[in-house]
């Protein structure tokens, strides 16, 4: 068992012939992900690397291959359209890796995909991986190990750092999910926490947040009210100045709201064990399990 | 990206929102000419990306054109919150019967644009939210339908009893919402929205912040960027495709990924040091980016040690190692360098660095401790 992706995941890649799309498609196939189709308008009929059938539209790909999840690697200017198309084709899971999508585009994309019953992960995210089952996105497979810890994060490389600490110390993962660093995203901490709570293969969850917004505070409330599994938390950006965007579009302290201190306090109050630094994850997990 | 008041006013005007006449000046003589053309009393306002301009002496009334010139000569070159004033706006002094606030932001919770209005105009809206939250009215807008007429009028009636004034304000809200989407804003506010003694509703001051992700499809807005209002190192970094924020510590940080970059800065502080900057070299780094990053970090005289923290995923360790070797050949470093590197192509990276006389650590805590210690000596 795992969350959102598993051995049943039949993946379509939107933008399969692009620079990033082709590189990561090969990585996903090498990891064992069932990549059943690709889409690049105008390149339908020419198999990718001779093995993955490529279609002009998502609808064609779904009809021919029964793909049930899609990952998007198209440039920012085309990404909103790729998400609309995936939702229209009835995709259950849409993972959007693309960075740099205007927030105002997302104000329209999000209600559209949600009304069509799709789960959107991202945008501006590294994707997700259920170790040894399915890797969707760009998280390096070699740092992950199968196990019983769920990981959910707004970041990319910081997630790798913490997952690496877990794997090196005997804590494998059920699923690692990067939800993305943008202000408007399809799947938030609460969606992931509730999936991990319901997943019999997950014993504990690591939540990696950062400055900006109030997602972590809401997650803390959810943990306090609805979770029986232990949760360990980290917040990046304790030294970030207010009013400056720290790389991620969503990582900004607006006025006095969204600071690391306020999020860490909310975590602690909800019974989440708070890491002071990434290396604390292992001792805190040992304490709680 | 922040716009200046005069740029925001132009955008509002183009979208049919009534703003007082006025123009921007870079010299006292220009200010005088504008005041002459406007006739009567004028206000001279510093154009900087900072709040509290009035308190800092950056906003002055002038009865005569020569007085406007005198104010301009004092305000131009003045420093407000670390920013030098390069331009002033000269506009007619408007008589005010009442002041309110109208603003739009994208709300992360509802994932929609939210229109906010308040009858407490002229003061910082965050201050109003803290002191008298009951005086702010909010409406989440469904972007598929836009601001519906009854919604705008409903909010306007919270501000004005006079129906004609409420209708004017509702039209202004509709136009502000249109402008918000048209320019790709993340914030657009009119503060204050005033009623004049003769009953006209006017936007007296405006603030617009543009979503950086919109700049690619709005070249005309990107062209409004005022690089003189930013730290030179940040302008240089943006041109090199790096994300950089200058801070005032002594440990220069060069990291791949925004979250890891923040966590690295935090760890520097945890071990008793202070980060000199936030710097994300991005995902698919090439050696040139590392060269540019090192050039920008070493230009800061406060930097006493440089810390590389690379966790290779998409970023290849050997690319970063090559960049470090290339950069240090081009300009020898005057400060110690501590390198932490792990992940993709780690073995090749370590080989490249070792051959060039560097050593690489694999543990993040150990690297940060060393960098902090080197910066302190």
XYZ file of C-alpha atoms in Angstrom:
666
model
C 0.000 0.000 0.000
C 0.961 3.610 -0.394
C -0.595 6.953 -1.239
C -1.747 8.331 -4.648
C 0.680 6.221 -6.778
C 1.405 2.486 -6.678
C 1.807 -0.579 -8.910
C -1.593 0.180 -10.499
C -0.402 3.582 -11.739
C -0.422 3.703 -15.550
C 1.388 6.901 -16.357
C 1.080 9.299 -19.258
C 3.780 11.949 -19.807
C 2.672 15.323 -21.239
C 5.640 16.932 -22.961
C 7.441 13.581 -23.369
C 9.642 14.771 -26.232
C 10.857 17.942 -24.511
C 14.267 18.305 -22.840
C 13.059 17.735 -19.259
C 10.227 15.409 -20.247
C 12.420 12.986 -22.181
C 15.190 12.935 -19.531
C 12.812 12.214 -16.670
C 10.716 9.747 -18.663
C 13.839 7.592 -19.073
C 14.542 7.898 -15.343
C 10.979 6.893 -14.460
C 11.043 3.886 -16.810
C 14.428 2.820 -15.415
C 12.931 3.014 -11.922
C 10.104 0.704 -12.933
C 7.218 3.150 -13.338
C 4.661 1.926 -15.877
C 4.915 4.702 -18.451
C 2.194 3.720 -20.897
C 1.986 6.783 -23.148
C 3.297 10.198 -24.018
C 1.655 13.281 -25.511
C 3.249 15.922 -27.702
C 0.923 17.623 -30.185
C 2.187 16.992 -33.709
C 4.362 14.040 -32.753
C 1.627 11.421 -32.432
C 2.518 8.069 -33.960
C 6.289 8.306 -33.384
C 7.106 6.089 -30.370
C 9.397 7.624 -27.736
C 12.703 5.709 -27.596
C 10.945 3.159 -29.784
C 8.889 1.855 -26.854
C 6.421 4.416 -25.456
C 3.523 5.246 -27.826
C 3.111 8.991 -28.384
C -0.229 10.686 -29.113
C -1.322 14.145 -30.224
C -3.918 14.527 -27.487
C -4.458 13.281 -23.946
C -7.910 11.975 -24.899
C -6.385 9.743 -27.614
C -3.742 8.473 -25.205
C -6.285 7.599 -22.522
C -8.546 5.803 -24.992
C -5.702 3.709 -26.417
C -3.680 2.951 -23.289
C -6.017 3.293 -20.274
C -3.534 5.682 -18.638
C -4.875 6.725 -15.204
C -2.329 9.363 -14.177
C -0.392 12.067 -15.969
C 2.773 14.028 -15.292
C 3.294 17.419 -16.974
C 6.721 18.705 -18.076
C 5.595 21.346 -20.592
C 6.849 24.967 -20.452
C 5.033 27.426 -18.132
C 3.215 29.169 -20.985
C 1.537 25.882 -22.003
C 1.080 24.299 -18.576
C -2.391 25.647 -17.760
C -3.682 24.301 -21.045
C -2.044 20.919 -20.358
C -3.849 20.718 -16.988
C -7.231 21.608 -18.551
C -6.698 18.954 -21.205
C -5.755 16.289 -18.649
C -8.841 17.070 -16.557
C -11.103 16.939 -19.625
C -9.718 13.508 -20.525
C -10.809 12.227 -17.125
C -7.387 11.827 -15.528
C -7.688 10.897 -11.857
C -4.244 12.154 -10.943
C -2.445 15.115 -12.543
C 1.096 15.896 -11.407
C 2.428 19.227 -12.685
C 6.207 19.631 -12.380
C 6.352 22.909 -14.345
C 7.630 25.984 -12.498
C 6.707 29.591 -13.266
C 2.964 29.322 -13.951
C 1.206 32.638 -13.238
C -0.906 32.502 -10.073
C -3.869 34.041 -11.898
C -3.871 31.075 -14.315
C -4.125 28.782 -11.304
C -7.183 30.654 -9.981
C -8.994 29.281 -13.044
C -7.275 25.897 -13.415
C -7.927 24.740 -9.833
C -11.753 24.906 -9.850
C -11.755 23.368 -13.337
C -9.737 20.269 -12.423
C -11.427 19.836 -9.051
C -14.909 19.954 -10.569
C -13.876 17.147 -12.913
C -12.818 15.001 -9.985
C -9.069 15.073 -10.605
C -6.417 15.292 -7.917
C -3.780 17.825 -8.976
C -0.345 17.708 -7.336
C 1.724 20.871 -7.839
C 2.450 22.877 -9.849
C 6.125 23.726 -9.288
C 6.718 20.427 -7.480
C 9.096 17.462 -7.711
C 6.241 14.955 -7.906
C 5.912 11.850 -5.794
C 7.321 8.384 -5.327
C 6.158 5.194 -3.658
C 9.535 3.434 -3.390
C 9.913 0.294 -5.572
C 6.345 0.786 -6.917
C 6.066 3.983 -8.879
C 7.985 7.230 -9.326
C 6.075 10.114 -10.910
C 8.143 13.255 -11.359
C 11.769 14.019 -10.618
C 12.526 12.763 -7.086
C 15.756 10.721 -7.373
C 14.792 7.080 -6.863
C 18.136 6.036 -5.437
C 17.753 8.060 -2.201
C 14.390 6.469 -1.343
C 13.831 3.107 0.338
C 10.577 1.238 0.811
C 9.192 1.497 4.329
C 6.502 2.896 6.585
C 7.157 6.641 6.893
C 5.102 9.084 4.802
C 6.805 12.314 3.711
C 5.053 15.466 2.468
C 6.882 18.663 1.579
C 6.640 22.065 -0.141
C 10.233 21.744 -1.268
C 12.410 19.635 -3.606
C 16.038 19.265 -2.588
C 15.250 19.817 1.098
C 12.964 16.788 0.822
C 15.820 14.783 -0.706
C 18.031 15.835 2.217
C 15.529 14.634 4.799
C 14.578 11.468 2.877
C 18.302 10.691 2.611
C 18.603 10.992 6.405
C 15.644 8.622 6.774
C 16.899 6.029 4.279
C 20.442 6.052 5.709
C 19.076 5.323 9.166
C 16.722 2.477 8.407
C 13.502 4.451 7.961
C 12.039 3.604 4.556
C 9.103 5.499 3.082
C 5.591 4.517 2.060
C 5.241 7.543 -0.235
C 7.152 10.845 -0.546
C 5.067 13.715 -1.941
C 6.320 17.115 -3.042
C 3.230 19.348 -3.087
C 4.993 22.363 -4.599
C 6.320 25.792 -3.710
C 3.649 27.977 -5.336
C 1.000 29.987 -3.466
C -1.865 28.143 -5.197
C -1.490 24.371 -5.400
C -3.894 21.518 -6.033
C -3.045 19.257 -3.110
C -2.176 20.633 0.301
C -0.756 19.208 3.518
C -4.175 18.237 4.852
C -5.040 16.152 1.763
C -1.756 14.253 2.155
C -2.005 13.887 5.927
C -5.491 12.449 5.682
C -4.341 9.993 2.980
C -1.407 8.912 5.157
C -3.680 8.568 8.185
C -5.920 6.229 6.161
C -3.032 4.249 4.627
C -2.382 1.001 6.537
C 1.205 0.959 5.206
C 2.119 4.271 6.856
C 3.079 4.435 10.564
C 4.316 8.038 10.868
C 4.459 11.189 8.760
C 7.172 13.813 8.219
C 5.838 17.253 7.190
C 8.293 19.714 5.637
C 6.919 23.237 5.448
C 8.310 26.695 4.918
C 7.526 30.375 5.366
C 4.520 31.952 3.612
C 0.789 31.329 3.830
C -1.015 29.376 6.531
C -1.035 25.828 5.145
C 1.132 24.569 8.010
C -1.154 26.121 10.634
C -4.158 24.403 9.048
C -2.198 21.144 8.882
C -1.439 21.489 12.600
C -5.135 21.894 13.361
C -5.911 18.799 11.295
C -3.233 16.763 13.095
C -4.604 17.807 16.458
C -8.175 16.890 15.554
C -7.899 13.979 13.168
C -4.605 12.118 13.381
C -3.555 9.230 15.555
C -0.237 8.574 13.800
C 2.853 10.462 15.000
C 3.858 13.512 12.949
C 7.310 15.134 12.797
C 7.602 18.636 11.312
C 10.194 21.005 9.919
C 9.847 24.628 8.791
C 12.427 26.231 6.494
C 13.050 29.968 6.509
C 13.683 30.959 10.129
C 16.290 33.455 8.875
C 14.265 34.732 5.898
C 13.564 38.488 5.859
C 9.919 39.660 5.580
C 8.555 40.756 2.220
C 11.106 38.889 0.098
C 10.297 35.932 -2.114
C 12.750 33.176 -1.166
C 12.981 31.297 -4.449
C 9.558 29.636 -4.277
C 6.784 32.016 -5.296
C 4.875 30.996 -2.168
C 7.791 31.397 0.252
C 7.229 34.961 1.350
C 6.423 36.498 4.712
C 3.666 39.063 4.037
C 3.737 41.762 6.685
C 4.008 39.798 9.898
C 2.127 36.708 8.660
C 3.605 33.405 7.563
C 6.783 33.384 9.664
C 8.657 30.202 10.558
C 8.297 30.952 14.290
C 4.501 31.106 14.104
C 4.333 27.847 12.128
C 6.706 26.015 14.470
C 4.597 27.167 17.424
C 1.428 25.883 15.717
C 3.129 22.532 15.091
C 4.325 22.205 18.685
C 0.915 23.111 20.046
C -0.709 20.399 17.929
C 1.625 17.730 19.278
C 3.834 17.603 16.181
C 7.490 16.978 17.082
C 9.366 19.969 15.669
C 12.828 19.548 14.135
C 15.282 22.366 14.720
C 17.417 21.107 11.844
C 17.045 18.398 9.162
C 19.275 15.943 11.110
C 16.735 15.898 13.970
C 14.298 13.816 11.921
C 15.792 10.453 12.852
C 16.053 10.932 16.645
C 12.539 12.423 16.762
C 11.080 9.517 14.782
C 12.811 7.007 17.081
C 11.290 8.842 20.033
C 7.773 8.712 18.579
C 7.722 5.160 17.149
C 7.905 43.018 -8.988
C 6.809 46.268 -7.355
C 5.589 49.181 -9.454
C 5.985 52.811 -8.495
C 2.909 54.858 -7.623
C 3.102 56.833 -10.877
C 3.265 53.585 -12.894
C 0.320 52.104 -10.984
C -1.669 55.326 -11.552
C -1.032 55.055 -15.302
C -2.393 51.503 -15.310
C -5.506 52.535 -13.379
C -6.067 55.470 -15.707
C -5.811 53.192 -18.756
C -8.498 51.014 -17.177
C -10.924 53.897 -16.779
C -10.360 54.644 -13.100
C -10.434 58.377 -12.320
C -7.075 59.535 -10.947
C -6.028 63.161 -10.475
C -3.849 64.760 -13.136
C -0.096 64.818 -12.519
C 3.279 63.755 -13.857
C 6.618 62.414 -12.787
C 9.778 64.537 -12.444
C 13.452 63.665 -12.079
C 14.717 67.225 -11.474
C 13.422 70.245 -9.520
C 13.032 72.135 -12.817
C 10.793 69.424 -14.208
C 8.762 69.485 -10.986
C 8.337 73.251 -11.352
C 7.133 72.951 -14.963
C 4.575 70.309 -13.999
C 3.342 72.434 -11.052
C 3.016 75.413 -13.393
C 0.974 73.424 -15.884
C -1.300 72.031 -13.135
C -1.784 75.450 -11.511
C -2.781 75.896 -7.869
C -1.669 73.840 -4.920
C 0.263 70.622 -5.662
C 1.648 67.659 -3.761
C 5.206 66.419 -4.373
C 5.598 62.702 -3.607
C 8.737 60.561 -3.454
C 8.560 57.501 -5.756
C 10.231 54.649 -3.850
C 9.251 51.067 -3.085
C 8.676 51.763 0.605
C 5.749 52.540 2.858
C 5.770 55.446 5.308
C 6.888 58.024 2.730
C 4.915 60.783 4.429
C 6.463 60.177 7.840
C 9.952 60.159 6.283
C 9.350 63.637 4.801
C 8.903 62.333 1.265
C 5.469 63.897 0.681
C 5.084 67.713 0.724
C 2.445 70.269 -0.264
C 3.418 73.294 -2.330
C 1.341 76.433 -2.945
C 3.553 77.781 -5.764
C 5.596 76.205 -8.597
C 8.880 77.455 -7.098
C 7.929 75.893 -3.781
C 7.293 72.603 -5.640
C 10.802 72.866 -7.093
C 12.253 73.503 -3.634
C 10.472 70.445 -2.193
C 11.575 68.339 -5.161
C 15.195 69.302 -4.661
C 14.990 68.208 -1.014
C 13.142 64.954 -1.741
C 15.175 63.857 -4.784
C 18.260 62.057 -3.473
C 16.686 61.562 -0.049
C 17.018 58.052 1.445
C 13.829 56.338 2.624
C 14.244 52.916 4.281
C 17.595 52.488 2.532
C 16.282 53.451 -0.912
C 17.373 56.610 -2.715
C 14.589 58.704 -4.224
C 15.189 59.175 -7.963
C 11.764 60.447 -9.032
C 8.894 62.495 -7.625
C 5.255 62.580 -8.617
C 3.768 66.068 -8.861
C -0.047 66.061 -8.682
C -2.769 68.557 -7.808
C -3.510 68.695 -4.069
C -7.003 67.249 -3.821
C -9.479 68.376 -1.160
C -10.827 65.345 0.621
C -14.240 64.783 2.198
C -13.685 61.089 3.030
C -11.091 58.357 2.540
C -11.569 54.621 2.032
C -9.585 51.591 0.928
C -10.109 49.215 -2.011
C -7.704 46.364 -2.744
C -7.433 42.973 -4.453
C -5.093 40.131 -3.560
C -4.976 36.430 -4.434
C -6.039 34.625 -1.279
C -4.183 31.368 -0.717
C -6.905 29.906 1.494
C -9.881 30.304 -0.851
C -7.565 30.096 -3.910
C -9.426 33.054 -5.387
C -8.900 36.739 -5.907
C -10.362 38.561 -2.918
C -11.674 42.116 -3.061
C -11.252 43.986 0.211
C -12.795 47.331 1.081
C -12.699 49.443 4.204
C -14.009 52.816 5.286
C -10.716 53.257 7.176
C -8.762 54.624 4.217
C -5.401 56.324 4.125
C -3.722 54.009 6.633
C -1.870 50.735 6.158
C -4.505 48.015 5.676
C -2.514 45.576 7.841
C -2.829 48.117 10.640
C -6.605 48.269 10.107
C -6.766 44.455 10.064
C -4.987 44.357 13.418
C -6.756 47.192 15.202
C -10.276 47.173 13.723
C -10.803 44.010 11.650
C -14.572 44.624 11.681
C -13.988 47.621 9.416
C -12.731 45.431 6.530
C -15.204 43.734 4.172
C -13.998 40.872 1.982
C -15.423 39.146 -1.061
C -13.887 36.100 -2.788
C -14.490 36.426 -6.523
C -15.139 33.469 -8.811
C -12.664 34.225 -11.617
C -14.812 32.415 -14.170
C -17.539 35.033 -13.801
C -15.520 37.964 -12.555
C -16.849 40.628 -10.209
C -20.618 40.616 -10.713
C -22.347 44.014 -10.701
C -24.423 43.381 -7.560
C -21.306 42.220 -5.694
C -19.425 45.429 -6.455
C -22.380 47.620 -5.607
C -22.992 45.686 -2.394
C -19.454 46.351 -1.221
C -19.565 49.976 -2.387
C -22.694 50.538 -0.309
C -20.647 49.539 2.747
C -18.507 52.582 2.030
C -20.986 55.185 0.762
C -24.593 56.035 1.583
C -24.927 58.236 -1.469
C -26.069 56.012 -4.348
C -24.230 58.002 -7.037
C -20.973 57.739 -5.086
C -21.560 54.025 -4.474
C -22.117 53.490 -8.201
C -18.873 55.337 -8.997
C -17.003 53.219 -6.444
C -18.527 50.012 -7.817
C -17.366 50.951 -11.321
C -13.884 51.610 -9.932
C -13.852 48.163 -8.294
C -14.901 46.486 -11.541
C -12.164 48.326 -13.422
C -9.578 47.525 -10.737
C -10.488 43.841 -11.040
C -10.093 44.016 -14.828
C -6.714 45.735 -14.437
C -5.636 43.096 -11.896
C -5.995 40.291 -14.443
C -4.869 42.393 -17.410
C -1.445 43.219 -15.960
C -0.947 39.981 -13.977
C -0.967 41.519 -10.504
C -0.642 39.745 -7.187
C -1.805 42.880 -5.365
C -3.589 46.018 -6.553
C -4.777 48.615 -4.109
C -6.207 52.114 -4.065
C -5.470 53.761 -0.745
C -7.012 56.172 -0.300
C -10.027 56.139 -2.542
C -11.395 59.605 -1.787
C -14.585 61.553 -2.180
C -13.988 65.223 -2.968
C -16.144 67.963 -1.404
C -18.021 68.204 -4.716
C -18.853 64.477 -4.566
C -16.420 62.943 -7.078
C -14.800 59.573 -6.270
C -11.059 59.478 -7.101
C -8.088 57.113 -6.699
C -5.548 59.249 -4.889
C -2.771 56.722 -4.363
C -2.206 53.317 -5.950
C -0.013 50.326 -5.365
C 0.424 47.387 -7.744
C 2.656 44.346 -7.300
C 3.162 42.134 -10.360
C 3.514 38.336 -10.155
C 7.058 37.674 -11.448
C 5.713 34.661 -13.345
C 3.624 37.059 -15.509
C 6.566 39.104 -16.776
C 7.294 36.734 -19.658
C 3.912 37.350 -21.280
C 3.730 41.053 -20.371
C 6.891 42.612 -21.819
C 5.327 46.089 -21.500
C 5.018 45.564 -17.735
C 8.480 43.976 -17.436
C 9.847 47.150 -19.054
C 8.588 49.157 -16.063
C 11.159 47.552 -13.761
C 13.249 50.153 -11.942
C 16.596 48.490 -11.298
C 17.866 51.573 -9.434
C 15.464 50.600 -6.648
C 17.146 47.210 -6.113
C 20.480 46.049 -4.695
C 22.961 45.845 -7.627
C 23.882 42.276 -6.656
C 20.239 41.242 -6.990
C 19.952 42.787 -10.463
C 23.141 40.975 -11.494
C 21.830 37.688 -10.090
C 18.516 37.963 -11.903
C 20.303 38.621 -15.189
C 22.390 35.480 -14.563
C 19.226 33.436 -13.943
C 19.885 32.995 -10.223
C 17.548 33.601 -7.323
C 19.393 35.764 -4.837
C 18.428 37.773 -1.777
C 21.086 39.802 -0.009
C 21.259 39.555 3.787
C 23.747 41.075 6.208
C 25.701 38.124 7.655
C 29.188 36.817 6.850
C 28.624 33.280 5.535
C 28.001 33.338 1.773
C 25.649 30.509 0.786
C 25.380 28.779 -2.584
C 22.731 26.061 -2.619
C 20.619 24.127 -5.140
C 16.907 24.427 -4.404
C 14.991 27.096 -2.504
C 13.916 24.954 0.457
C 17.409 23.579 1.012
C 18.821 27.110 0.628
C 16.538 28.366 3.421
C 17.343 25.342 5.594
C 21.058 25.983 5.036
C 20.727 29.630 6.130
C 18.805 28.475 9.198
C 21.511 25.938 10.033
C 24.180 28.653 9.748
C 22.269 30.562 12.409
C 21.763 27.375 14.471
C 25.552 27.002 14.689
C 26.036 30.634 15.727
C 26.776 32.263 12.357
C 24.824 34.618 10.109
C 24.037 34.015 6.426
C 25.171 36.690 3.943
C 22.586 35.745 1.367
C 19.955 33.412 0.009
C 21.084 31.927 -3.294
C 19.462 29.144 -5.294
C 21.463 28.036 -8.324
C 18.399 26.191 -9.610
C 17.714 22.698 -10.839
C 19.595 22.028 -14.053
C 22.725 23.967 -13.191
C 25.503 24.454 -15.687
C 29.055 25.430 -14.660
C 28.516 29.052 -15.794
C 25.785 29.533 -13.180
C 28.222 28.521 -10.472
C 30.787 30.979 -11.837
C 28.182 33.787 -11.774
C 27.040 32.807 -8.284
C 30.584 32.920 -6.894
C 31.216 36.285 -8.531
C 28.103 37.771 -6.905
C 28.798 36.290 -3.468
C 32.453 37.358 -3.397
C 31.544 40.938 -4.397
C 30.045 41.366 -0.913
C 32.854 42.607 1.386
C 31.073 41.240 4.469
C 31.470 37.637 3.272
C 34.172 35.907 5.343
C 33.560 32.329 4.179
C 31.607 30.651 1.397
C 29.520 27.543 1.860
C 28.366 25.317 -0.987
C 25.545 22.962 -0.122
C 24.595 20.764 -3.073
C 22.226 17.821 -2.924
C 22.357 16.394 -6.423
C 19.022 15.357 -7.856
C 18.586 16.951 -11.265
C 21.582 19.092 -10.436
C 24.671 17.067 -11.262
C 27.476 17.200 -8.728
C 30.165 17.152 -11.441
C 28.643 20.269 -13.084
C 28.846 22.157 -9.821
C 32.394 20.895 -9.180
C 33.465 22.057 -12.662
C 31.890 25.451 -12.006
C 33.778 25.849 -8.732
C 37.089 24.946 -10.392
C 36.430 27.291 -13.357
C 35.364 30.176 -11.163
C 38.324 29.936 -8.809
C 40.686 29.858 -11.818
C 39.105 33.043 -13.176
C 39.393 34.896 -9.886
C 41.225 33.471 -6.887
C 39.083 33.518 -3.755
C 40.179 35.717 -0.868
C 37.945 33.857 1.594
C 37.812 30.188 2.596
C 35.480 27.844 0.741
C 33.643 24.944 2.376
C 31.974 22.478 0.017
C 29.276 19.979 0.874
C 28.269 17.857 -2.052
C 26.271 14.650 -2.255
C 23.845 12.885 -4.588
C 23.951 12.562 -8.385
C 27.497 12.047 -9.772
C 29.035 12.563 -6.338
C 32.092 10.379 -7.065
C 32.986 12.299 -10.261
C 32.481 15.600 -8.435
C 34.773 14.641 -5.572
C 37.431 13.563 -8.067
C 37.261 16.902 -9.930
C 37.465 18.882 -6.698
C 40.285 16.808 -5.209
C 42.376 17.175 -8.362
C 41.941 20.952 -8.133
C 43.039 20.966 -4.494
C 39.606 21.255 -2.823
C 38.026 18.867 -0.399
C 34.343 18.032 -0.260
C 32.242 17.000 2.722
C 29.113 14.879 2.500
C 27.463 15.884 5.791
C 25.454 19.124 5.861
C 25.858 19.820 9.578
C 29.618 19.292 9.460
C 29.963 21.635 6.465
C 27.890 24.380 8.069
C 29.836 24.109 11.348
C 33.115 24.463 9.447
C 31.888 27.433 7.391
C 30.676 29.247 10.506
C 34.023 28.590 12.234
C 36.000 29.819 9.208
C 33.885 32.986 8.965
C 34.501 33.751 12.642
C 38.310 33.713 12.423
